Amino acid sequence: MIYDYRISCIKIESAFCDTYLTILIFQGWYISCYALAIFHLNLFIAFLSPKIDPSFEMAESMEDDEGPALPTNNNQEFRPFIRRLPEFKFWEQTVISTLVAIFTTFFECFNVPVFWPILVMYFFILFFLTMKRQIKHMIKFRYLPFTHGKTKYKGKPEVS
C-alpha cells in the first residue's frame, strides 16, 4: 500500500516536470503554464484557508454586539482547523489540472505568442501579495494550518 502511494507520488512529480520541461524545451505554451500556475496558487490558498472564516464570523458577531467567536482563554472551546479544500481534493485537482495542461501542449492552437517575462513577473507579484495577505490573516486570527507533530511530555525526573 505504501509502495503504491510512493509510485503515484513519483508519477505526479514527473507529470509536473513534464509540463514545465515541455515549455522549456519547445519554448512555447507559456499561457498554458501561466494558467496552470495561477490555478495551483488558487488551490494552495484554498488549502491554507479555514473552512469557516473567522473574519466573517467576527463581522456577524459585531452585528449582534458580541466579540470574536474564536477562543481567547484556555477554558473556552477548542475548535480544530478544518480546511476549506481538503488535502485529497487539493491533490486531485492539482493532478487533473496538470494533465489538462499537458494535454494543451499537444495542440498548436494553445501556443499563443506572448512575452513570457511579463507573465513570470506578474505571477510572482500575485504570489507574494496573496501570500502576504494570507499570512496576515493567519496571524490576526491565530490559526496555523500545519501541525508540528505530536506533543511530547517530559516525565518527572528520577530521584536517586
Rosetta silent file (secondary structure, phi, psi, omega in degrees, C-alpha in Angstrom):
SEQUENCE: MIYDYRISCIKIESAFCDTYLTILIFQGWYISCYALAIFHLNLFIAFLSPKIDPSFEMAESMEDDEGPALPTNNNQEFRPFIRRLPEFKFWEQTVISTLVAIFTTFFECFNVPVFWPILVMYFFILFFLTMKRQIKHMIKFRYLPFTHGKTKYKGKPEVS
SCORE:     score description
SCORE:     0.000 S_00000001
   1 L     0.000  -47.808  179.472    0.000    0.000    0.000 S_00000001
   2 H   -66.401  -37.103  179.700    2.753    2.449    0.948 S_00000001
   3 H   -61.862  -44.046  178.029    4.746    1.364   -2.097 S_00000001
   4 H   -61.454  -39.377  179.239    1.785    2.164   -4.402 S_00000001
   5 H   -63.342  -42.335  179.560    1.441    5.587   -2.770 S_00000001
   6 H   -65.329  -39.933  178.505    5.130    6.356   -3.388 S_00000001
   7 H   -64.503  -41.878  179.475    4.856    5.286   -7.025 S_00000001
   8 H   -65.735  -36.096  176.585    1.806    7.523   -7.532 S_00000001
   9 H   -64.753  -40.276  178.444    3.680   10.451   -5.940 S_00000001
  10 H   -65.047  -40.024  177.968    6.605    9.869   -8.302 S_00000001
  11 H   -64.193  -40.514  179.193    4.209    9.781  -11.262 S_00000001
  12 H   -64.090  -44.943  179.340    2.602   13.055  -10.133 S_00000001
  13 H   -63.128  -38.245  179.219    6.000   14.719   -9.751 S_00000001
  14 H   -69.727  -30.827  176.300    7.055   13.515  -13.191 S_00000001
  15 H   -65.959  -41.514  176.441    3.820   14.918  -14.661 S_00000001
  16 H   -60.716  -46.926 -178.467    4.643   18.335  -13.176 S_00000001
  17 H   -63.708  -38.612  179.814    8.174   18.127  -14.557 S_00000001
  18 H   -61.192  -41.647 -179.650    6.902   17.028  -17.989 S_00000001
  19 H   -62.411  -49.650 -176.656    4.683   20.116  -18.265 S_00000001
  20 H   -72.984  -32.455  176.666    7.430   22.548  -17.378 S_00000001
  21 H   -67.533  -38.840  176.963   10.077   20.666  -19.401 S_00000001
  22 H   -59.302  -42.326 -179.210    7.840   20.775  -22.462 S_00000001
  23 H   -68.306  -40.432 -179.896    7.565   24.518  -22.057 S_00000001
  24 H   -70.559  -40.808 -176.063   11.320   24.948  -21.537 S_00000001
  25 H   -72.175  -47.816 -174.752   12.388   22.650  -24.375 S_00000001
  26 H   -90.235   -4.040  177.682    9.949   23.797  -27.046 S_00000001
  27 L    52.096   56.582  178.993    9.865   27.461  -25.937 S_00000001
  28 L  -164.126 -174.133  178.150    6.106   27.806  -26.130 S_00000001
  29 L    58.208   39.247 -179.593    2.772   27.262  -24.406 S_00000001
  30 H   -68.473  -33.368  179.440    3.505   29.989  -21.870 S_00000001
  31 H   -66.193  -39.228  177.301   -0.186   30.758  -21.465 S_00000001
  32 H   -62.719  -43.167  179.437   -0.881   27.125  -20.524 S_00000001
  33 H   -65.743  -41.679  179.849    1.908   27.220  -17.954 S_00000001
  34 H   -64.640  -45.034  178.604    0.720   30.564  -16.583 S_00000001
  35 H   -62.206  -39.704  177.715   -2.882   29.372  -16.275 S_00000001
  36 H   -63.396  -43.983  179.946   -1.649   26.218  -14.533 S_00000001
  37 H   -64.739  -41.851  178.226    0.441   28.234  -12.063 S_00000001
  38 H   -64.721  -41.558  178.707   -2.446   30.593  -11.262 S_00000001
  39 H   -65.049  -40.678  177.495   -4.799   27.648  -10.751 S_00000001
  40 H   -65.345  -37.084  175.808   -2.274   25.927   -8.455 S_00000001
  41 H   -63.221  -42.281  178.539   -1.904   29.167   -6.483 S_00000001
  42 H   -62.476  -42.910  177.781   -5.689   29.349   -6.116 S_00000001
  43 H   -64.160  -40.232 -178.937   -5.804   25.742   -4.886 S_00000001
  44 H   -65.343  -40.000  177.876   -2.963   26.381   -2.432 S_00000001
  45 H   -65.269  -41.837  177.109   -4.726   29.420   -0.947 S_00000001
  46 H   -64.634  -34.442  178.231   -7.927   27.392   -0.555 S_00000001
  47 H   -67.261  -35.655 -179.393   -5.872   24.635    1.083 S_00000001
  48 H   -81.395  -18.841 -174.568   -4.402   27.109    3.602 S_00000001
  49 L   -84.786  147.351  176.132   -7.707   28.815    4.386 S_00000001
  50 E   -75.357  152.718  179.887  -10.087   27.664    7.123 S_00000001
  51 L   -64.106  -42.315  177.269  -13.489   26.317    6.126 S_00000001
  52 L  -106.597  110.711 -175.297  -15.219   28.787    8.427 S_00000001
  53 L   -75.512  122.748 -178.899  -13.531   32.155    8.019 S_00000001
  54 H   -63.288  -27.605 -179.813  -13.128   33.913   11.383 S_00000001
  55 H   -68.592  -35.056  176.126  -13.389   37.351    9.773 S_00000001
  56 H   -69.465  -41.700  177.272  -16.924   36.569    8.548 S_00000001
  57 H   -62.476  -38.133 -179.492  -17.888   35.230   11.975 S_00000001
  58 H   -66.149  -41.334  178.864  -16.420   38.342   13.545 S_00000001
  59 H   -64.480  -40.637  177.945  -18.459   40.604   11.237 S_00000001
  60 H   -66.349  -40.078 -178.347  -21.636   38.666   12.060 S_00000001
  61 H   -72.130  -27.978  177.012  -20.924   38.775   15.780 S_00000001
  62 H   -67.947  -30.757  176.098  -20.268   42.535   15.652 S_00000001
  63 H   -65.848  -32.847  179.759  -23.790   42.984   14.313 S_00000001
  64 L   -90.464    8.025 -177.761  -25.040   41.189   17.434 S_00000001
  65 L    59.983   36.278  175.490  -22.711   43.302   19.661 S_00000001
  66 L  -110.930  166.500  177.654  -20.683   40.246   20.612 S_00000001
  67 L   -84.878 -170.811  178.707  -16.928   39.741   20.499 S_00000001
  68 L   -64.907  151.514 -175.710  -14.991   37.387   18.279 S_00000001
  69 L   -86.286  -13.073 -179.585  -16.087   33.736   18.242 S_00000001
  70 L   -74.653  148.829  179.870  -12.598   32.250   18.448 S_00000001
  71 L   -66.913  136.675  178.379  -11.417   31.077   21.868 S_00000001
  72 L  -114.462  -15.566  178.898   -9.232   33.570   23.701 S_00000001
  73 L  -116.066  168.304  177.032   -8.788   31.717   27.011 S_00000001
  74 L   -72.668  -23.668 -176.429   -7.699   28.197   27.876 S_00000001
  75 L   -88.593   -1.471  177.605  -11.121   27.362   29.298 S_00000001
  76 L   -85.554  166.854 -175.612  -13.013   28.129   26.080 S_00000001
  77 L   -65.276  135.613  175.412  -13.921   25.536   23.469 S_00000001
  78 L   -88.655  127.969  177.166  -11.113   24.310   21.193 S_00000001
  79 L  -116.948  118.093 -177.135  -12.064   24.251   17.532 S_00000001
  80 L   -69.258  159.044  178.965   -9.698   22.318   15.271 S_00000001
  81 L   -75.689  120.218  176.216   -8.505   23.713   11.967 S_00000001
  82 L  -115.496  124.552 -175.846  -10.707   22.472    9.139 S_00000001
  83 E   -75.794  149.212  174.508   -9.504   23.319    5.652 S_00000001
  84 L   -69.315  -36.866  177.056  -11.699   24.894    3.008 S_00000001
  85 L  -119.596  110.572 -179.291  -10.151   22.497    0.487 S_00000001
  86 L   -61.603  159.148 -174.319   -9.274   19.066    1.928 S_00000001
  87 H   -61.656  -41.050 -179.679   -5.869   17.602    1.126 S_00000001
  88 H   -62.980  -44.835  178.942   -7.202   14.832   -1.110 S_00000001
  89 H   -64.524  -35.885  176.981   -9.235   17.281   -3.191 S_00000001
  90 H   -59.434  -50.862 -179.467   -6.191   19.565   -3.369 S_00000001
  91 H   -67.925  -37.829  179.638   -4.016   16.817   -4.844 S_00000001
  92 H   -61.794  -48.663  179.685   -6.801   15.531   -7.058 S_00000001
  93 H   -65.858  -34.582  177.895   -7.421   18.958   -8.604 S_00000001
  94 H   -64.568  -44.663  179.911   -3.678   19.547   -8.944 S_00000001
  95 H   -65.866  -44.624 -179.581   -3.189   16.307  -10.868 S_00000001
  96 H   -61.790  -44.872 -179.272   -6.219   16.925  -13.095 S_00000001
  97 H   -66.233  -35.192  177.438   -5.125   20.474  -13.914 S_00000001
  98 H   -66.855  -41.145  177.817   -1.594   19.303  -14.672 S_00000001
  99 H   -65.013  -37.947  176.102   -2.895   16.633  -17.021 S_00000001
 100 H   -64.250  -41.071  178.198   -5.079   19.223  -18.770 S_00000001
 101 H   -64.342  -39.664  176.323   -2.035   21.495  -19.139 S_00000001
 102 H   -63.968  -40.078  179.757   -0.028   18.623  -20.620 S_00000001
 103 H   -63.429  -37.342 -179.622   -2.914   17.899  -22.982 S_00000001
 104 H   -69.251  -22.655  178.738   -2.960   21.519  -24.182 S_00000001
 105 L   -74.133   -8.734  177.777    0.720   21.288  -25.143 S_00000001
 106 L   -81.674  -12.944 -175.335   -0.203   18.756  -27.840 S_00000001
 107 L  -116.173  133.954 -177.541   -2.106   21.381  -29.852 S_00000001
 108 H   -71.487  -22.609 -178.886   -0.562   24.311  -31.634 S_00000001
 109 H   -66.840  -20.904  177.217   -3.656   26.487  -31.169 S_00000001
 110 H   -89.071   -2.468  178.576   -2.765   26.850  -27.463 S_00000001
 111 L   -89.469   74.703 -177.904    0.731   28.058  -28.324 S_00000001
 112 L   -83.264  129.107  178.821   -0.121   31.760  -28.220 S_00000001
 113 L   -68.993  128.543 -177.749    2.879   34.056  -28.758 S_00000001
 114 L  -151.333  152.949  177.179    3.418   36.129  -25.636 S_00000001
 115 L   -83.100   99.847 -168.889    6.283   37.945  -23.929 S_00000001
 116 H   -66.488  -29.781  179.721    6.827   35.439  -21.123 S_00000001
 117 H   -60.752  -29.909  176.616    8.928   37.556  -18.679 S_00000001
 118 H   -66.912  -40.863  178.386    5.876   39.731  -18.022 S_00000001
 119 H   -63.852  -41.145  179.515    3.839   36.647  -17.130 S_00000001
 120 H   -64.781  -45.861  179.948    6.556   35.413  -14.771 S_00000001
 121 H   -62.538  -43.940  179.596    6.868   38.823  -13.115 S_00000001
 122 H   -63.601  -39.626  178.683    3.091   39.160  -12.780 S_00000001
 123 H   -63.392  -44.654 -179.565    2.810   35.678  -11.266 S_00000001
 124 H   -65.202  -39.298  176.148    5.487   36.399   -8.634 S_00000001
 125 H   -62.306  -46.004  178.886    3.856   39.724   -7.728 S_00000001
 126 H   -62.529  -41.993  179.656    0.493   37.992   -7.430 S_00000001
 127 H   -62.165  -49.679 -176.627    2.013   35.158   -5.383 S_00000001
 128 H   -66.880  -39.955  178.640    3.784   37.451   -2.904 S_00000001
 129 H   -67.033  -40.715 -179.904    0.806   39.775   -2.437 S_00000001
 130 H   -67.473  -43.998 -179.835   -1.604   36.874   -1.966 S_00000001
 131 H   -68.212  -34.577  176.914    0.658   35.040    0.469 S_00000001
 132 H   -61.464  -45.318  178.946    1.302   38.251    2.417 S_00000001
 133 H   -64.367  -41.368 -179.315   -2.442   38.734    2.850 S_00000001
 134 H   -66.395  -41.167  179.691   -2.941   35.070    3.810 S_00000001
 135 H   -67.706  -38.819  175.673   -0.134   35.143    6.391 S_00000001
 136 H   -61.528  -39.510  178.706   -1.507   38.368    7.911 S_00000001
 137 H   -64.485  -41.400  178.641   -4.900   36.673    8.161 S_00000001
 138 H   -63.738  -41.766 -179.579   -3.311   33.652    9.877 S_00000001
 139 H   -68.679  -41.917 -177.749   -1.504   35.865   12.379 S_00000001
 140 H   -61.980  -43.693 -175.972   -4.573   38.004   13.073 S_00000001
 141 L  -101.497    9.880  173.288   -6.850   35.068   13.853 S_00000001
 142 L    50.809   56.217  172.476   -4.134   32.851   15.359 S_00000001
 143 L  -128.383  147.784  179.902   -4.533   29.719   13.293 S_00000001
 144 L  -129.052  117.506 -175.384   -1.852   27.519   11.821 S_00000001
 145 L   -75.921   -6.250 -178.761   -2.867   25.088    9.069 S_00000001
 146 L  -114.258  147.272  177.287    0.134   22.813    9.643 S_00000001
 147 L  -102.925  153.863  179.813    0.862   20.614   12.608 S_00000001
 148 L  -102.750   15.012 -179.856    4.266   20.079   14.132 S_00000001
 149 L    98.185 -178.330 -177.988    3.587   16.523   15.194 S_00000001
 150 L   -72.581  137.814  177.944    2.508   15.007   18.443 S_00000001
 151 L   -72.081  140.420 -179.590    3.394   16.935   21.593 S_00000001
 152 L  -111.178  129.527 -179.536    5.921   15.182   23.791 S_00000001
 153 L  -104.251  142.185  177.458    5.695   15.437   27.545 S_00000001
 154 L   -92.607  138.150  178.337    8.635   15.000   29.872 S_00000001
 155 L   -78.553  177.057  178.105    8.179   12.758   32.861 S_00000001
 156 L   -68.583  143.064  177.647    9.178   13.537   36.378 S_00000001
 157 L   -67.107  141.834 -179.666   12.923   13.475   36.983 S_00000001
 158 L   -74.677  134.295  178.091   14.111   10.340   38.705 S_00000001
 159 L   -97.433  127.413 -178.272   15.245   10.793   42.283 S_00000001
 160 L  -115.771    0.000    0.000   18.232    8.663   43.198 S_00000001
